Coordinates of C-alpha atoms (C1' of nucleotides) in Angstrom, one line a residue:
Chain A
M296 CA 133.4 -75.4 -28.1
K297 CA 135.1 -73.9 -25.2
N298 CA 136.8 -76.4 -22.8
M299 CA 136.4 -79.3 -24.9
I300 CA 138.9 -81.8 -24.7
T301 CA 140.8 -82.5 -27.7
P302 CA 141.7 -86.0 -28.8
V303 CA 145.3 -87.3 -28.3
K304 CA 147.5 -86.2 -31.0
G305 CA 147.9 -88.8 -33.9
T306 CA 144.2 -90.8 -33.1
R307 CA 141.3 -90.6 -35.3
D308 CA 137.4 -90.6 -34.6
F309 CA 135.6 -93.1 -36.7
Y310 CA 132.2 -91.4 -37.5
P311 CA 130.0 -93.6 -39.2
E312 CA 130.8 -92.5 -42.9
I313 CA 134.5 -93.1 -42.2
K314 CA 133.9 -96.4 -39.8
A315 CA 132.0 -97.4 -42.9
V316 CA 135.2 -97.1 -45.0
H317 CA 136.9 -99.0 -42.4
S318 CA 134.5 -101.8 -42.3
W319 CA 134.6 -102.3 -46.1
L320 CA 138.1 -102.4 -46.1
Y321 CA 138.2 -104.9 -42.9
S322 CA 135.5 -107.1 -45.6
K323 CA 137.9 -107.1 -48.1
V324 CA 140.9 -108.0 -46.2
R325 CA 139.2 -111.0 -44.6
K326 CA 137.4 -112.3 -48.0
V327 CA 141.0 -112.4 -49.8
S328 CA 142.7 -113.3 -46.5
E329 CA 140.2 -116.6 -46.2
R330 CA 140.0 -116.9 -50.0
Y331 CA 143.6 -118.4 -49.9
G332 CA 142.6 -120.2 -46.8
Y333 CA 144.4 -118.0 -43.7
Q334 CA 142.9 -118.0 -40.2
E335 CA 142.2 -114.8 -38.6
Y336 CA 143.7 -114.7 -35.1
E337 CA 144.5 -111.7 -32.6
G338 CA 147.3 -111.2 -30.1
P339 CA 147.2 -109.3 -27.1
F340 CA 147.5 -105.0 -27.4
L341 CA 149.8 -104.5 -24.5
E342 CA 153.6 -106.4 -24.6
S343 CA 156.7 -106.5 -22.8
I344 CA 159.0 -104.1 -24.1
D345 CA 161.2 -107.2 -24.0
L346 CA 159.2 -108.7 -26.6
Y347 CA 160.5 -106.3 -29.3
A348 CA 163.9 -105.7 -27.7
A349 CA 165.3 -108.6 -29.6
K350 CA 164.7 -107.9 -33.1
S351 CA 162.5 -105.1 -34.5
G352 CA 164.7 -102.2 -35.7
E353 CA 166.2 -100.3 -33.0
E354 CA 164.3 -97.2 -33.9
L355 CA 160.9 -98.8 -33.9
V356 CA 161.3 -99.8 -30.4
K357 CA 163.1 -97.0 -28.8
E358 CA 162.3 -93.6 -30.3
Q359 CA 158.5 -94.9 -31.8
S360 CA 157.0 -97.2 -29.2
F361 CA 154.2 -95.9 -26.5
V362 CA 155.9 -97.5 -23.2
F363 CA 154.8 -97.1 -19.7
P364 CA 155.6 -98.5 -16.6
D365 CA 152.4 -100.7 -15.2
R366 CA 151.5 -100.3 -11.8
G367 CA 153.9 -102.9 -10.7
G368 CA 156.7 -100.8 -12.3
D369 CA 157.3 -103.4 -15.5
L370 CA 157.4 -101.5 -18.8
I371 CA 154.7 -102.2 -20.8
T372 CA 154.3 -101.5 -24.9
L373 CA 151.4 -100.7 -26.6
R374 CA 152.3 -103.1 -29.6
P375 CA 154.4 -101.1 -32.5
E376 CA 153.9 -104.2 -34.9
L377 CA 152.5 -107.5 -34.6
T378 CA 155.4 -109.9 -36.1
P379 CA 157.1 -110.5 -32.9
T380 CA 153.4 -111.2 -30.9
L381 CA 152.9 -113.6 -33.8
A382 CA 156.5 -115.3 -32.9
R383 CA 155.5 -115.6 -29.8
M384 CA 152.4 -117.3 -30.0
V385 CA 153.9 -119.7 -32.5
A386 CA 156.8 -120.7 -30.0
Q387 CA 154.7 -121.5 -27.2
R388 CA 152.8 -123.9 -29.1
Q389 CA 155.4 -125.3 -31.6
K390 CA 154.6 -128.5 -30.8
Q391 CA 150.7 -128.7 -31.2
L392 CA 150.4 -126.3 -34.3
I393 CA 149.9 -127.5 -37.6
F394 CA 152.2 -126.3 -40.3
P395 CA 152.3 -124.8 -42.8
L396 CA 150.1 -122.3 -40.7
R397 CA 148.6 -119.7 -42.4
W398 CA 147.2 -117.0 -40.1
W399 CA 145.8 -113.6 -40.8
S400 CA 144.9 -110.3 -38.5
F401 CA 143.4 -106.8 -38.6
G402 CA 143.8 -104.5 -35.7
P403 CA 145.2 -101.6 -34.1
F404 CA 148.8 -100.7 -33.7
W405 CA 150.6 -97.5 -32.2
R406 CA 153.6 -95.4 -33.0
Y407 CA 154.8 -92.5 -31.4
E408 CA 155.5 -90.6 -34.6
K409 CA 155.0 -87.1 -36.1
P410 CA 151.4 -87.2 -37.5
Q411 CA 151.0 -86.2 -41.3
K412 CA 148.9 -87.6 -44.2
G413 CA 149.1 -91.2 -44.4
R414 CA 150.6 -91.5 -41.3
S415 CA 148.8 -91.7 -37.6
R416 CA 150.1 -92.6 -34.2
E417 CA 147.3 -95.3 -33.9
F418 CA 146.3 -97.0 -36.9
Y419 CA 145.2 -100.3 -38.0
Q420 CA 147.2 -103.2 -39.8
W421 CA 146.5 -105.9 -41.9
N422 CA 149.3 -108.9 -41.0
I423 CA 149.2 -111.8 -42.9
D424 CA 151.9 -114.7 -42.6
L425 CA 152.8 -118.3 -43.8
I426 CA 155.0 -120.2 -41.4
G427 CA 156.8 -123.3 -42.0
V428 CA 157.7 -123.3 -45.6
N429 CA 160.8 -122.0 -47.1
T430 CA 160.1 -122.1 -50.7
P431 CA 160.3 -119.4 -53.4
Q432 CA 156.4 -120.8 -53.9
A433 CA 155.7 -119.7 -50.2
D434 CA 156.7 -116.4 -51.1
A435 CA 155.0 -116.4 -54.2
E436 CA 151.7 -117.0 -52.2
L437 CA 151.9 -114.0 -50.2
I438 CA 152.6 -111.7 -53.5
A439 CA 149.6 -113.2 -55.1
I440 CA 147.9 -112.4 -52.1
I441 CA 148.6 -108.7 -52.7
V442 CA 147.9 -109.3 -56.2
N443 CA 144.5 -110.6 -55.4
F444 CA 143.6 -107.9 -52.8
F445 CA 144.4 -104.8 -55.6
Q446 CA 142.2 -106.3 -57.8
E447 CA 139.6 -107.0 -55.4
L448 CA 139.6 -103.1 -54.7
G449 CA 139.3 -101.9 -58.4
L450 CA 143.4 -100.7 -58.3
D451 CA 145.2 -101.4 -61.4
S452 CA 148.7 -101.9 -62.3
K453 CA 149.2 -98.4 -63.6
Q454 CA 148.1 -96.9 -60.0
V455 CA 149.7 -99.6 -57.9
K456 CA 152.9 -101.9 -57.9
I457 CA 154.8 -104.4 -56.1
F458 CA 158.1 -104.3 -55.8
V459 CA 160.3 -106.9 -54.9
N460 CA 163.7 -107.9 -53.8
D461 CA 166.0 -110.4 -52.8
R462 CA 168.5 -109.4 -49.5
L463 CA 170.6 -112.6 -50.1
L464 CA 171.3 -111.4 -53.8
M465 CA 172.3 -108.1 -52.1
E466 CA 174.6 -109.4 -49.8
S467 CA 176.1 -111.4 -52.3
E468 CA 176.6 -108.6 -54.6
L469 CA 178.1 -106.3 -51.8
N470 CA 180.5 -109.3 -51.1
L471 CA 181.5 -109.1 -55.0
L472 CA 182.5 -105.4 -53.9
G473 CA 184.7 -106.4 -51.2
I474 CA 182.2 -104.7 -48.6
P475 CA 182.3 -106.9 -45.1
S476 CA 179.2 -108.0 -43.9
T477 CA 179.8 -105.7 -40.8
Q478 CA 179.4 -102.7 -42.9
Q479 CA 176.2 -104.2 -45.4
P480 CA 173.8 -102.7 -42.7
A481 CA 175.1 -99.4 -43.7
V482 CA 174.9 -100.2 -46.9
F483 CA 171.6 -101.2 -47.1
R484 CA 170.5 -98.0 -45.4
L485 CA 172.4 -96.2 -48.0
I486 CA 170.6 -98.0 -50.5
D487 CA 167.2 -97.3 -48.8
R488 CA 167.8 -93.1 -49.1
R489 CA 169.5 -92.9 -52.7
E490 CA 166.5 -92.3 -54.2
K491 CA 165.3 -89.5 -52.0
M492 CA 168.8 -87.9 -52.4
A493 CA 170.7 -85.6 -54.8
A494 CA 173.2 -87.9 -56.3
A495 CA 176.1 -85.7 -55.4
D496 CA 174.6 -85.3 -52.0
W497 CA 174.9 -89.6 -52.2
E498 CA 178.2 -90.2 -52.9
R499 CA 179.4 -87.6 -50.6
Y500 CA 177.2 -89.6 -48.0
S501 CA 178.4 -92.9 -49.1
L502 CA 182.3 -92.0 -48.9
E503 CA 182.0 -90.6 -45.4
E504 CA 180.2 -94.2 -44.6
G505 CA 183.7 -95.6 -46.1
L506 CA 182.7 -96.8 -49.3
T507 CA 185.8 -96.6 -51.9
Q508 CA 184.9 -94.6 -55.5
Q509 CA 184.9 -97.9 -56.9
Q510 CA 182.7 -99.5 -54.5
I511 CA 180.1 -96.5 -54.9
G512 CA 180.3 -97.3 -58.6
G513 CA 179.7 -101.0 -57.8
V514 CA 176.4 -100.0 -55.9
K515 CA 175.2 -97.6 -58.4
S516 CA 175.6 -100.1 -61.1
I517 CA 173.8 -102.8 -58.8
L518 CA 170.8 -100.3 -58.1
D519 CA 170.5 -99.9 -61.9
N520 CA 170.6 -103.2 -63.2
K521 CA 166.9 -104.1 -63.5
D522 CA 167.9 -107.8 -64.7
L523 CA 169.6 -108.6 -61.3
W524 CA 167.2 -111.1 -60.0
K525 CA 168.3 -113.1 -62.6
K526 CA 171.3 -114.1 -60.4
S527 CA 168.8 -115.3 -58.0
E528 CA 167.4 -118.7 -58.1
N529 CA 164.7 -117.4 -55.5
L530 CA 163.6 -114.5 -57.2
I531 CA 163.5 -116.4 -60.8
T532 CA 161.2 -119.1 -59.1
I533 CA 159.0 -116.5 -57.7
F534 CA 158.5 -114.4 -60.6
D535 CA 157.9 -117.9 -62.8
T536 CA 155.3 -119.1 -60.3
L537 CA 153.6 -115.8 -60.3
K538 CA 153.6 -115.8 -64.1
A539 CA 152.1 -119.5 -64.2
I540 CA 149.3 -118.8 -61.9
N541 CA 148.6 -115.7 -63.8
L542 CA 149.5 -113.5 -61.6
I543 CA 152.5 -110.9 -62.6
N544 CA 150.5 -108.2 -63.5
F545 CA 151.6 -105.4 -60.6
V546 CA 155.0 -107.2 -59.8
E547 CA 158.0 -105.7 -60.6
Y548 CA 161.8 -106.2 -59.5
D549 CA 163.7 -103.5 -57.8
P550 CA 166.9 -103.9 -56.4
N551 CA 166.2 -100.6 -54.5
I552 CA 163.8 -102.6 -51.9
I553 CA 165.9 -103.2 -48.6
R554 CA 163.1 -102.8 -45.8
G555 CA 164.1 -101.3 -42.7
L556 CA 163.1 -103.5 -40.2
D557 CA 166.3 -106.2 -39.3
Y558 CA 164.6 -109.5 -38.9
Y559 CA 163.8 -110.1 -42.8
T560 CA 166.3 -112.6 -44.6
A561 CA 166.1 -113.1 -48.0
T562 CA 162.8 -112.3 -50.1
V563 CA 161.8 -108.6 -49.3
F564 CA 158.9 -106.6 -51.2
E565 CA 156.9 -103.3 -50.8
A566 CA 153.6 -101.8 -52.8
K567 CA 153.5 -98.3 -54.0
D568 CA 151.3 -95.8 -55.0
I569 CA 152.8 -95.2 -58.9
G570 CA 149.9 -93.4 -60.3
G571 CA 149.2 -90.7 -57.9
T572 CA 150.6 -88.2 -55.3
V573 CA 150.8 -90.6 -51.9
R574 CA 154.6 -91.3 -51.8
R575 CA 154.2 -93.5 -48.7
S576 CA 154.6 -97.1 -49.2
I577 CA 151.3 -99.1 -49.0
L578 CA 152.5 -102.5 -47.5
G579 CA 155.8 -104.1 -46.9
G580 CA 157.0 -107.6 -45.9
G581 CA 159.5 -110.5 -46.8
R582 CA 160.8 -113.4 -45.4
Y583 CA 162.1 -113.4 -41.7
D584 CA 163.4 -117.3 -41.4
N585 CA 164.9 -116.6 -38.0
L586 CA 162.3 -114.6 -35.7
L587 CA 161.1 -117.8 -34.1
A588 CA 164.2 -118.7 -32.8
D589 CA 165.4 -115.4 -31.8
V590 CA 161.9 -115.5 -29.3
G591 CA 163.2 -118.6 -27.9
G592 CA 161.1 -121.1 -30.3
E593 CA 162.8 -123.6 -32.8
Q594 CA 164.1 -122.3 -35.7
V595 CA 160.9 -121.9 -38.2
P596 CA 160.7 -120.3 -41.8
A597 CA 158.3 -117.8 -42.0
V598 CA 156.7 -115.0 -44.7
G599 CA 154.5 -112.3 -44.6
F600 CA 153.7 -108.8 -44.9
A601 CA 152.0 -105.6 -43.1
M602 CA 149.9 -103.2 -44.6
G603 CA 148.3 -99.8 -42.8
D604 CA 145.0 -99.0 -42.8
V605 CA 145.8 -95.0 -43.4
V606 CA 147.6 -95.3 -47.1
I607 CA 145.3 -97.5 -48.6
S608 CA 142.1 -95.8 -47.2
L609 CA 143.9 -92.8 -49.2
I610 CA 144.8 -94.5 -52.2
L611 CA 141.5 -95.8 -52.4
E612 CA 139.6 -92.7 -52.2
N613 CA 142.3 -91.0 -54.9
Y614 CA 141.2 -93.5 -57.1
G615 CA 137.6 -93.4 -56.6
C616 CA 137.5 -96.9 -55.7
I617 CA 135.4 -97.0 -52.4
P618 CA 131.8 -98.0 -53.8
P619 CA 129.2 -95.7 -52.9
Q620 CA 126.8 -98.8 -51.5
I621 CA 129.0 -99.1 -48.6
F622 CA 127.3 -95.6 -47.4
N623 CA 123.9 -97.4 -46.6
P624 CA 121.0 -95.8 -44.8
P625 CA 120.7 -97.3 -41.1
A626 CA 117.1 -98.2 -42.1
S627 CA 114.9 -99.6 -45.0
V628 CA 112.0 -98.3 -43.0
F629 CA 110.9 -95.3 -41.0
V630 CA 108.0 -95.9 -39.2
T631 CA 106.3 -92.1 -38.1
T632 CA 104.7 -91.1 -35.2
F633 CA 101.2 -89.5 -34.9
S634 CA 99.8 -88.5 -31.5
N635 CA 100.5 -90.0 -27.9
E636 CA 97.1 -91.7 -28.5
T637 CA 98.7 -93.5 -31.7
L638 CA 102.2 -93.7 -30.8
L639 CA 102.0 -97.1 -29.5
A640 CA 100.7 -98.7 -32.3
S641 CA 103.5 -97.2 -34.5
L642 CA 106.0 -98.7 -32.0
S643 CA 104.1 -101.9 -32.0
L644 CA 104.2 -101.7 -35.9
A645 CA 107.9 -100.9 -36.1
E646 CA 108.9 -103.9 -33.7
T647 CA 106.7 -106.1 -35.6
L648 CA 108.3 -105.3 -38.6
R649 CA 112.0 -105.8 -37.1
A650 CA 110.7 -109.2 -36.1
Q651 CA 110.8 -110.2 -39.9
G652 CA 114.3 -109.1 -40.0
M653 CA 114.0 -105.3 -41.7
N654 CA 116.3 -102.4 -40.2
V655 CA 113.1 -99.8 -38.6
I656 CA 113.4 -96.6 -37.3
T657 CA 110.9 -94.7 -35.3
Y658 CA 110.6 -91.2 -34.4
P659 CA 110.5 -91.1 -31.0
E660 CA 108.9 -88.1 -30.1
V661 CA 105.1 -86.6 -31.5
V662 CA 106.2 -83.9 -33.4
N663 CA 104.5 -82.7 -37.2
L664 CA 105.5 -85.1 -39.9
N665 CA 106.9 -82.5 -41.8
K666 CA 109.7 -82.6 -39.5
Q667 CA 109.7 -86.4 -39.1
L668 CA 109.6 -86.8 -43.1
K669 CA 112.7 -84.5 -43.5
F670 CA 114.6 -86.4 -41.2
A671 CA 113.9 -89.8 -42.8
D672 CA 114.5 -87.9 -46.2
R673 CA 117.6 -86.7 -44.8
M674 CA 119.0 -90.1 -43.7
K675 CA 118.0 -91.7 -47.1
I676 CA 115.4 -94.0 -45.7
K677 CA 113.7 -95.2 -48.6
Y678 CA 110.3 -95.7 -47.1
A679 CA 107.9 -94.0 -44.6
I680 CA 104.6 -95.4 -43.0
F681 CA 102.0 -93.6 -41.6
L682 CA 99.3 -94.9 -39.2
G683 CA 97.5 -92.1 -37.6
P684 CA 93.5 -92.2 -36.4
D685 CA 92.2 -92.7 -40.1
E686 CA 94.3 -95.9 -40.9
I687 CA 93.8 -97.0 -37.2
A688 CA 90.4 -97.1 -37.7
Q689 CA 90.5 -99.1 -41.0
S690 CA 93.3 -101.6 -39.9
V691 CA 95.5 -100.2 -42.5
C692 CA 98.6 -98.1 -43.0
T693 CA 100.0 -95.8 -45.3
L694 CA 103.2 -96.7 -46.9
K695 CA 104.9 -93.9 -48.8
S696 CA 108.0 -94.5 -51.1
L697 CA 110.3 -91.5 -50.5
S698 CA 112.3 -92.0 -53.5
N699 CA 109.2 -91.5 -55.8
G700 CA 106.5 -90.1 -53.3
S701 CA 103.6 -92.7 -54.5
Q702 CA 101.6 -94.0 -51.3
E703 CA 99.6 -97.0 -50.9
K704 CA 97.4 -98.6 -48.3
I705 CA 97.8 -101.5 -47.0
P706 CA 96.0 -103.8 -44.3
L707 CA 98.1 -104.2 -41.5
S708 CA 98.2 -108.0 -41.0
E709 CA 99.8 -108.0 -44.7
V710 CA 102.5 -105.3 -44.0
P711 CA 105.6 -107.1 -43.8
A712 CA 104.8 -109.5 -46.5
R713 CA 104.3 -106.8 -48.8
L714 CA 107.1 -104.9 -47.5
S715 CA 109.6 -107.9 -47.9
Q716 CA 108.2 -107.9 -51.4
I717 CA 108.7 -104.6 -52.0
L718 CA 112.7 -104.1 -50.3
D719 CA 113.5 -107.2 -52.6
E720 CA 112.4 -105.8 -55.7
G721 CA 114.1 -102.5 -54.5
Chain B
rG277 C1' 163.4 -85.6 -32.9
rU278 C1' 164.9 -81.2 -37.4
rG279 C1' 163.3 -77.7 -40.8
rC280 C1' 158.9 -75.2 -43.7
rC281 C1' 153.8 -73.5 -44.1
rA282 C1' 148.8 -73.1 -42.2
rG283 C1' 144.8 -72.5 -38.3
rU284 C1' 138.7 -66.8 -38.7
rA285 C1' 130.6 -69.7 -37.5
rG286 C1' 129.2 -77.0 -38.0
rC287 C1' 131.9 -76.6 -43.4
rU288 C1' 134.3 -73.7 -47.4
rC289 C1' 136.2 -69.1 -47.2
rA290 C1' 136.6 -63.5 -47.5
rA291 C1' 138.2 -59.4 -44.5
rC292 C1' 145.4 -58.6 -44.1
rG293 C1' 146.7 -52.5 -38.7
rG294 C1' 140.6 -49.7 -38.4
rC295 C1' 132.6 -51.8 -37.0
rA296 C1' 134.6 -59.7 -38.1
rG297 C1' 131.5 -61.0 -42.8
rA298 C1' 129.8 -64.1 -47.6
rG299 C1' 128.4 -68.7 -49.7
rC300 C1' 126.6 -73.6 -47.9
rA301 C1' 124.4 -76.2 -43.2
rU302 C1' 121.1 -75.3 -39.1
rC303 C1' 116.7 -73.8 -37.0
rG304 C1' 111.8 -71.3 -37.3
rC305 C1' 107.8 -69.4 -40.7
rA306 C1' 105.1 -70.0 -45.2
rC307 C1' 102.9 -75.6 -44.5
rU308 C1' 99.9 -78.1 -37.0
rG309 C1' 98.1 -85.8 -41.7
rU310 C1' 103.2 -85.5 -45.8
rG311 C1' 110.3 -85.0 -47.7
rG312 C1' 113.4 -83.0 -51.3
rA313 C1' 111.8 -77.5 -54.6
rU314 C1' 111.2 -72.1 -53.2
rG315 C1' 110.7 -67.6 -50.5
rC316 C1' 111.2 -64.7 -45.9
rG317 C1' 113.3 -64.4 -40.9
rA318 C1' 116.7 -66.3 -36.8
rG319 C1' 120.5 -68.0 -34.1
rG320 C1' 125.7 -69.2 -34.3
rG321 C1' 132.5 -65.8 -32.7
rU322 C1' 136.8 -64.8 -26.7
rU323 C1' 139.6 -65.1 -35.0
rG324 C1' 143.3 -72.8 -32.0
rU325 C1' 145.4 -70.9 -26.7
rG326 C1' 148.5 -67.7 -23.5
rG327 C1' 151.5 -63.8 -23.6
rG328 C1' 153.6 -59.1 -26.0
rU329 C1' 153.8 -54.6 -29.9
rU330 C1' 150.1 -50.8 -30.9
rC331 C1' 145.5 -45.3 -29.6
rG332 C1' 143.5 -49.7 -32.0
rA333 C1' 145.6 -57.0 -33.2
rA334 C1' 141.9 -62.0 -36.8
rA335 C1' 146.4 -59.2 -39.3
rC336 C1' 153.1 -57.6 -36.8
rC337 C1' 156.4 -60.7 -32.9
rC338 C1' 156.9 -64.7 -29.2
rA339 C1' 155.5 -69.2 -26.8
rU340 C1' 152.1 -73.2 -27.1
rC341 C1' 148.5 -76.4 -29.1
rU342 C1' 146.8 -78.9 -33.5
rG343 C1' 147.1 -80.1 -38.7
rG344 C1' 149.9 -80.3 -43.7
rC345 C1' 154.9 -80.6 -47.0
rA346 C1' 159.7 -82.2 -46.8
rC347 C1' 163.2 -85.2 -43.4
rC348 C1' 164.0 -89.3 -39.8
rC349 C1' 161.4 -93.8 -39.9
rC350 C1' 157.7 -96.8 -41.6
rA351 C1' 152.1 -99.3 -42.0

RNA sequence: GUGCCAGUAGCUCAACGGCAGAGCAUCGCACUGUGGAUGCGAGGGUUGUGGGUUCGAAACCCAUCUGGCACCCCA
């Protein structure tokens, strides 16, 4: 144990049983993305810091990104999010891409934050975006994808929920209260914090931000108004659309949802664990209609969301949604080795079975069968094959089921066919 | 980046100023052509790391690292 190099803070080691969960999650992400006709893409993990300087949240770039100079002295960033990269990739080929564009991605990201449960410094993120359409139906499609994803994972609407709001609606409400647009970003931050603070603290804080008593009361009544969405044609259409396609469950209006990133322009949404103990949000997204123009392209409307792998994995584990079948044994057949004289015959039989498409493990050392079977048992392999002198003399092998202990002798020439048959049945 | 809590065998934990232990796991034997069960035995530790207090530190103090909780922020 001594002198062991510790892993970099906030990174995770994916041991096989954890990698299995990760791969399974990736397969679900792929399945749902493809079900809606989205195409997989990927960007570079390294980006110039200038790409983020444009429009991501200030803190995300200045405080939470891994930034280092390359050998030429240019500042390189380990990507903290994908949306600016996506905007750049689309802007670069704006004239040749086919819109509406539906793209998805699942890859690693880095943020220099304090690691704790649900948050690491290196994490994977599902990004999915619909670019080139500015309609409530497009927003509804992304929300529908989330609902579909939750259903695919076996979560129900008492466990997780998607909360939706519209920044334009909030801005117009703040305007009605006489709060100027220059002051509105600060008020959005106030809104973001309200549920975490005691009421009195929040009011005092609001006064410090320059709001009048009357405005504070106004903001409070906005945030408590669960029917506020009825003032927004956009939200009305989104909810009507989701109702019509029967995917309105999991979805709820919430005026408190604002989102931290600066580039969101209208619809914003966030999914949370409501039945359990994970307070951190599962995913977040919304409409960002100006980002492409900000990175040098033509103005193109877009909507999308991002989901980190860490929080959703925790939630799936808490709710027992991870199917045990994903921890399959690494092989279906174990070919024992008996002696140095018969070793090559065993290896040869194993290779024959592999050529038939089976996953086969052999014991690469001649040790007693006791030890080999114990190994096979612990690896949860279902069938073992013995090929010792007795079997070789008769041109057969012994097939043993490790689940019920039964054994049968099979002529060597028939082994592949017989085994395929047994594996198909079991 | 701020505050609080915790780190003891591979894992879960005990010992709480006085000989570092248990359960599980591992390895060996009973069982050299047959796994799971059982019995017997063995190995395994600079108590996260560095310093300090003390006759004596796993324990108390300081620093540091790592993790967890609440902030900040966010996936």
